Coordinates of C-alpha atoms and ligand atoms in Angstrom, one line a residue:
M4 CA 0.0 0.0 0.0
L5 CA 1.0 3.6 -0.5
A6 CA 1.7 5.9 2.4
A7 CA -1.3 7.9 3.4
S8 CA 0.4 11.1 2.2
V9 CA 0.7 9.9 -1.4
N10 CA -1.5 11.8 -3.8
A11 CA -3.0 9.7 -6.6
D12 CA -2.9 13.0 -8.7
A13 CA 0.9 12.9 -8.5
P14 CA 2.9 12.0 -11.6
I15 CA 4.7 8.7 -12.4
G16 CA 8.5 9.0 -12.7
V17 CA 10.0 7.1 -15.7
F18 CA 13.7 7.0 -16.4
D19 CA 16.4 5.4 -18.6
S20 CA 20.0 6.0 -19.4
G21 CA 18.8 8.1 -22.3
V22 CA 16.1 8.0 -25.0
G23 CA 15.5 4.3 -24.9
G24 CA 12.8 4.6 -22.2
L25 CA 10.7 6.5 -24.7
S26 CA 9.9 3.1 -26.2
V27 CA 8.2 2.3 -22.8
L28 CA 6.8 5.7 -22.2
R29 CA 4.7 5.5 -25.4
H30 CA 3.0 2.3 -24.0
I31 CA 2.4 4.0 -20.6
Q32 CA 0.7 7.0 -22.4
A33 CA -1.4 4.6 -24.5
Q34 CA -2.5 2.4 -21.5
L35 CA -2.8 5.1 -18.8
P36 CA -3.8 8.2 -20.7
H37 CA -4.9 10.1 -17.6
E38 CA -1.6 9.8 -15.7
H39 CA 0.8 12.7 -15.4
L40 CA 4.3 11.7 -16.3
L41 CA 7.9 12.7 -15.6
Y42 CA 10.6 11.4 -17.9
F43 CA 14.3 11.6 -17.0
A44 CA 16.9 10.8 -19.7
D45 CA 20.3 10.3 -18.1
S46 CA 22.0 11.0 -21.5
G47 CA 24.8 12.9 -19.8
F48 CA 25.8 9.6 -18.1
A49 CA 24.9 7.2 -20.9
P50 CA 25.5 4.4 -21.7
Y51 CA 24.9 2.5 -18.5
G52 CA 25.7 -0.8 -20.3
N53 CA 29.5 -0.5 -20.2
K54 CA 29.7 0.6 -16.6
P55 CA 30.1 -1.5 -13.4
E56 CA 26.8 -2.6 -11.9
S57 CA 27.6 -0.7 -8.6
V58 CA 28.0 2.5 -10.5
V59 CA 24.7 2.1 -12.4
A60 CA 23.0 1.2 -9.1
E61 CA 24.3 4.4 -7.4
R62 CA 23.4 6.5 -10.4
S63 CA 19.9 5.0 -10.7
L64 CA 19.2 5.8 -7.1
A65 CA 20.3 9.5 -7.7
V66 CA 17.9 9.7 -10.7
A67 CA 15.1 8.1 -8.6
Q68 CA 15.7 10.5 -5.8
F69 CA 15.3 13.4 -8.3
L70 CA 12.0 12.0 -9.6
V71 CA 10.7 11.4 -6.1
A72 CA 11.7 15.0 -5.2
Q73 CA 9.5 16.2 -8.1
G74 CA 6.6 14.3 -6.5
A75 CA 6.6 11.0 -8.3
K76 CA 4.1 8.5 -6.8
A77 CA 5.5 5.5 -8.7
L78 CA 8.7 4.7 -10.6
V79 CA 9.3 2.9 -13.9
V80 CA 12.9 1.9 -14.5
A81 CA 12.5 1.9 -18.2
C82 CA 16.0 0.4 -18.7
N83 CA 17.0 -3.3 -18.6
T84 CA 20.5 -2.4 -17.4
A85 CA 19.3 -0.2 -14.5
T86 CA 16.7 -2.9 -13.6
V87 CA 19.4 -5.6 -13.3
A88 CA 21.7 -3.2 -11.4
A89 CA 19.4 -1.2 -9.2
I90 CA 15.8 -2.4 -8.8
K91 CA 16.5 -4.2 -5.4
L92 CA 18.2 -1.0 -4.1
L93 CA 15.3 1.2 -5.2
R94 CA 12.7 -1.1 -3.6
T95 CA 14.7 -1.1 -0.4
H96 CA 14.8 2.7 -0.5
Y97 CA 11.2 3.2 -1.4
P98 CA 9.4 0.1 0.1
L99 CA 5.9 1.7 -0.1
M100 CA 6.2 2.9 -3.7
P101 CA 5.0 1.0 -6.8
I102 CA 8.2 0.3 -8.7
V103 CA 8.2 -1.4 -12.1
G104 CA 11.4 -2.6 -13.9
V105 CA 12.0 -3.9 -17.4
E106 CA 13.4 -7.4 -18.0
P107 CA 14.2 -9.0 -21.3
G108 CA 11.1 -10.9 -22.4
L109 CA 12.6 -14.4 -22.0
K110 CA 9.3 -16.0 -20.9
P111 CA 7.2 -14.7 -23.9
A112 CA 10.2 -15.7 -26.2
A113 CA 10.2 -19.3 -24.8
A114 CA 6.5 -19.4 -25.5
A115 CA 6.9 -18.0 -29.0
T116 CA 9.9 -20.0 -30.3
R117 CA 9.1 -22.9 -32.6
N118 CA 12.5 -24.5 -32.7
G119 CA 13.7 -23.7 -29.2
K120 CA 16.3 -21.2 -30.3
V121 CA 16.0 -17.7 -29.0
G122 CA 18.5 -14.9 -29.6
V123 CA 18.8 -12.2 -27.0
I124 CA 20.4 -8.8 -27.7
A125 CA 21.1 -6.5 -24.7
T126 CA 23.9 -4.6 -23.1
N127 CA 26.8 -6.4 -21.5
V128 CA 25.7 -5.4 -18.0
T129 CA 22.3 -6.9 -18.6
I130 CA 23.5 -10.3 -19.9
A131 CA 26.1 -10.6 -17.2
G132 CA 23.8 -9.6 -14.4
E133 CA 22.9 -12.2 -11.8
K134 CA 19.2 -11.3 -11.9
F135 CA 19.1 -11.9 -15.7
L136 CA 21.1 -15.2 -15.5
V137 CA 18.9 -16.6 -12.8
L138 CA 15.8 -15.8 -14.9
R139 CA 17.5 -17.4 -18.0
D140 CA 18.2 -20.6 -16.0
Q141 CA 14.7 -20.8 -14.6
I142 CA 13.1 -20.4 -18.0
T143 CA 15.6 -22.8 -19.7
A144 CA 14.7 -25.4 -17.1
A145 CA 11.0 -25.0 -17.5
S146 CA 10.9 -24.7 -21.3
Q147 CA 14.0 -26.3 -22.8
A148 CA 14.5 -23.1 -24.8
Q149 CA 18.1 -22.3 -25.6
F150 CA 19.0 -18.7 -25.2
L151 CA 21.8 -17.3 -27.4
L152 CA 23.1 -14.1 -25.7
Q153 CA 24.7 -11.3 -27.5
G154 CA 26.0 -8.0 -25.9
C155 CA 25.8 -5.0 -28.2
P156 CA 28.5 -2.5 -27.2
G157 CA 28.2 0.8 -29.1
L158 CA 24.6 0.4 -30.2
V159 CA 23.0 2.5 -27.5
E160 CA 25.5 5.3 -28.3
Q161 CA 24.4 5.2 -32.0
I162 CA 20.7 5.4 -31.0
E163 CA 21.5 8.2 -28.5
R164 CA 23.0 10.1 -31.4
G165 CA 19.8 9.6 -33.5
Q166 CA 21.7 7.5 -36.1
L167 CA 19.0 5.0 -36.5
D168 CA 19.4 4.3 -40.1
D169 CA 23.1 5.1 -40.4
P170 CA 25.4 2.6 -42.3
A171 CA 27.5 2.2 -39.1
T172 CA 24.4 1.3 -37.1
R173 CA 23.4 -1.2 -39.7
A174 CA 26.8 -2.7 -39.8
M175 CA 26.8 -3.1 -36.0
L176 CA 23.4 -4.7 -36.0
E177 CA 24.4 -7.1 -38.7
R178 CA 27.6 -8.1 -36.8
F179 CA 25.5 -8.7 -33.6
I180 CA 22.4 -10.3 -35.1
A181 CA 23.5 -12.3 -38.2
P182 CA 25.4 -14.9 -36.1
L183 CA 22.3 -15.5 -34.0
L184 CA 20.2 -16.1 -37.1
Q185 CA 22.8 -18.3 -38.6
Q186 CA 22.7 -20.5 -35.4
G187 CA 18.9 -20.8 -36.1
A188 CA 17.3 -18.4 -33.8
D189 CA 13.6 -18.0 -34.8
T190 CA 12.8 -15.5 -32.0
L191 CA 14.8 -12.4 -31.1
V192 CA 14.4 -10.6 -27.7
L193 CA 15.1 -6.9 -27.8
G194 CA 16.7 -6.8 -24.3
C195 CA 17.3 -3.0 -24.2
T196 CA 14.7 -0.3 -24.4
H197 CA 16.7 1.6 -27.0
Y198 CA 16.5 -1.3 -29.5
P199 CA 12.8 -0.9 -30.6
F200 CA 13.9 2.3 -32.3
V201 CA 16.1 0.4 -34.7
Q202 CA 13.4 -2.3 -35.4
A203 CA 13.2 -1.4 -39.1
A204 CA 17.0 -2.0 -39.5
I205 CA 16.7 -5.2 -37.5
E206 CA 13.9 -6.4 -39.8
T207 CA 16.0 -5.8 -42.9
I208 CA 18.8 -7.9 -41.4
I209 CA 16.3 -10.7 -40.6
A210 CA 15.0 -10.6 -44.1
E211 CA 18.6 -11.0 -45.4
H212 CA 19.9 -13.7 -43.0
A213 CA 17.0 -15.7 -41.6
Q214 CA 15.7 -18.9 -43.1
G215 CA 12.1 -18.3 -42.1
E216 CA 10.0 -15.9 -40.0
V217 CA 11.6 -14.5 -36.8
K218 CA 9.5 -13.1 -34.0
L219 CA 10.7 -10.0 -32.2
I220 CA 9.9 -9.7 -28.5
D221 CA 9.7 -6.2 -26.8
T222 CA 8.3 -5.8 -23.3
G223 CA 7.1 -2.2 -23.4
H224 CA 3.5 -3.2 -23.5
A225 CA 3.8 -5.7 -20.6
V226 CA 5.6 -3.1 -18.5
A227 CA 2.8 -0.6 -18.9
R228 CA 0.3 -3.3 -18.0
Q229 CA 2.2 -4.2 -14.9
L230 CA 2.3 -0.5 -13.9
A231 CA -1.5 -0.3 -14.3
R232 CA -1.9 -3.4 -12.1
L233 CA 0.3 -2.0 -9.3
L234 CA -1.3 1.4 -9.3
T235 CA -4.8 -0.2 -9.2
A236 CA -3.8 -2.5 -6.3
A237 CA -2.3 0.5 -4.4
G238 CA -5.4 2.7 -5.1
A239 CA -3.1 5.1 -6.8
L240 CA -4.6 5.5 -10.3
N241 CA -5.2 9.1 -11.1
P242 CA -8.9 9.5 -10.5
S243 CA -9.4 12.6 -12.7
N244 CA -10.4 12.5 -16.3
D245 CA -10.9 16.3 -16.4
V246 CA -7.4 17.6 -16.0
P247 CA -5.3 17.1 -19.2
P248 CA -2.3 15.0 -18.3
Y249 CA 1.1 16.7 -18.3
L250 CA 4.5 15.3 -19.3
H251 CA 7.6 16.9 -17.9
A252 CA 10.9 15.9 -19.5
Y253 CA 14.4 16.2 -18.0
T254 CA 17.8 15.3 -19.3
S255 CA 21.3 15.2 -17.8
G256 CA 22.5 15.7 -21.4
A257 CA 21.6 18.3 -23.9
Q258 CA 18.1 19.7 -24.0
A259 CA 18.0 19.9 -27.8
A260 CA 19.0 16.2 -28.1
L261 CA 16.1 15.1 -26.0
S262 CA 13.5 17.4 -27.6
D263 CA 14.7 16.1 -31.0
A264 CA 14.3 12.5 -29.8
F265 CA 10.7 13.2 -28.7
L266 CA 9.9 14.6 -32.1
T267 CA 11.7 11.9 -34.1
L268 CA 10.8 8.9 -32.0
L269 CA 7.4 9.8 -30.6
N270 CA 6.3 12.6 -32.9
L271 CA 5.8 14.9 -29.9
Q272 CA 6.7 18.5 -29.5
Q273 CA 8.1 18.4 -25.9
A274 CA 9.7 21.0 -23.7
V275 CA 12.8 19.7 -21.9
L276 CA 14.7 20.9 -18.9
E277 CA 18.4 20.2 -18.4
V278 CA 19.3 18.9 -14.9
R279 CA 22.7 18.1 -13.4
L280 CA 22.6 15.5 -10.7
G281 CA 26.3 16.1 -10.0
A282 CA 29.6 15.0 -11.4
E283 CA 28.2 13.8 -14.8
K284 CA 31.6 14.3 -16.5
N285 CA 33.8 13.2 -13.5
L286 CA 31.8 10.0 -13.1
A287 CA 31.8 9.2 -16.8
A288 CA 35.6 10.0 -17.1
A289 CA 36.3 7.7 -14.1
I290 CA 35.1 4.7 -15.9
Ligands
LIG10 N1 17.9 1.4 -22.5 C1 18.9 0.8 -21.7 C2 18.6 -0.7 -21.4 O1 17.4 -1.0 -21.6 C3 20.3 1.1 -22.3 C4 21.4 0.9 -21.3 C5 22.7 1.7 -21.6 O2 22.7 2.9 -21.5 O3 23.7 1.0 -22.0 O4 19.4 -1.5 -21.1

């Protein structure tokens, strides 16, 4: 249950290392159209996927504290990497708050595969994380599905730069995905919230390298559904249909980059505020 002081009119805080969480935000907007939203893109500190788990955990807590200070009644960790690294810490810090994380869709993939071979693309932190590996082992034991894991260093940076259809991005995707298809994967899990934004390029590579149909698995819709469930159970759904919902966007990077991303990726004109949580450059340089 929520603390008595929590206001159901309050916004939901959503964050990612950058623009990837917008692929989750669009599902939240569609499924919970009356909710006020805060979106924090930690682009000044991205990518998370090449940093030690402890650094990502500490940083995720700082972002969550910022969102809670803006009045967030719930948190969505719209980032697989931050979920692996920090969800436990966030739940310890905010035991009364609904907190939803994102996990690669291994379970739906095991249900979807026809030949038992599932490719998973994600950041290196995600596929090395204990939380992820335990889930992988449980689902392998229950389903006999074989998961072929592929880290994708550099891909988040390409998407952060808006280079969705750039030759370098395509070359990178081909290098990561073609071997999975050659090993027979008939299902591909998009295990990073940035990747749905290069789905068109991924589909081209599938058309060129796969023998048959390959199903893509993205969990944005399921995350929004879980958020709706938790808010309902906590009695924290926004009761008002009269007040138009607001969306406040913050970035630790450049304001223009996030407003461009809103326009390109979600077709939204969105004002953005730059926020410094402290030591962006020092922290990034230390790693
Ligand atoms: N969108 C993040 C994820 O889902 C990207 C992490 C990163 O910054 O490397 O994992």
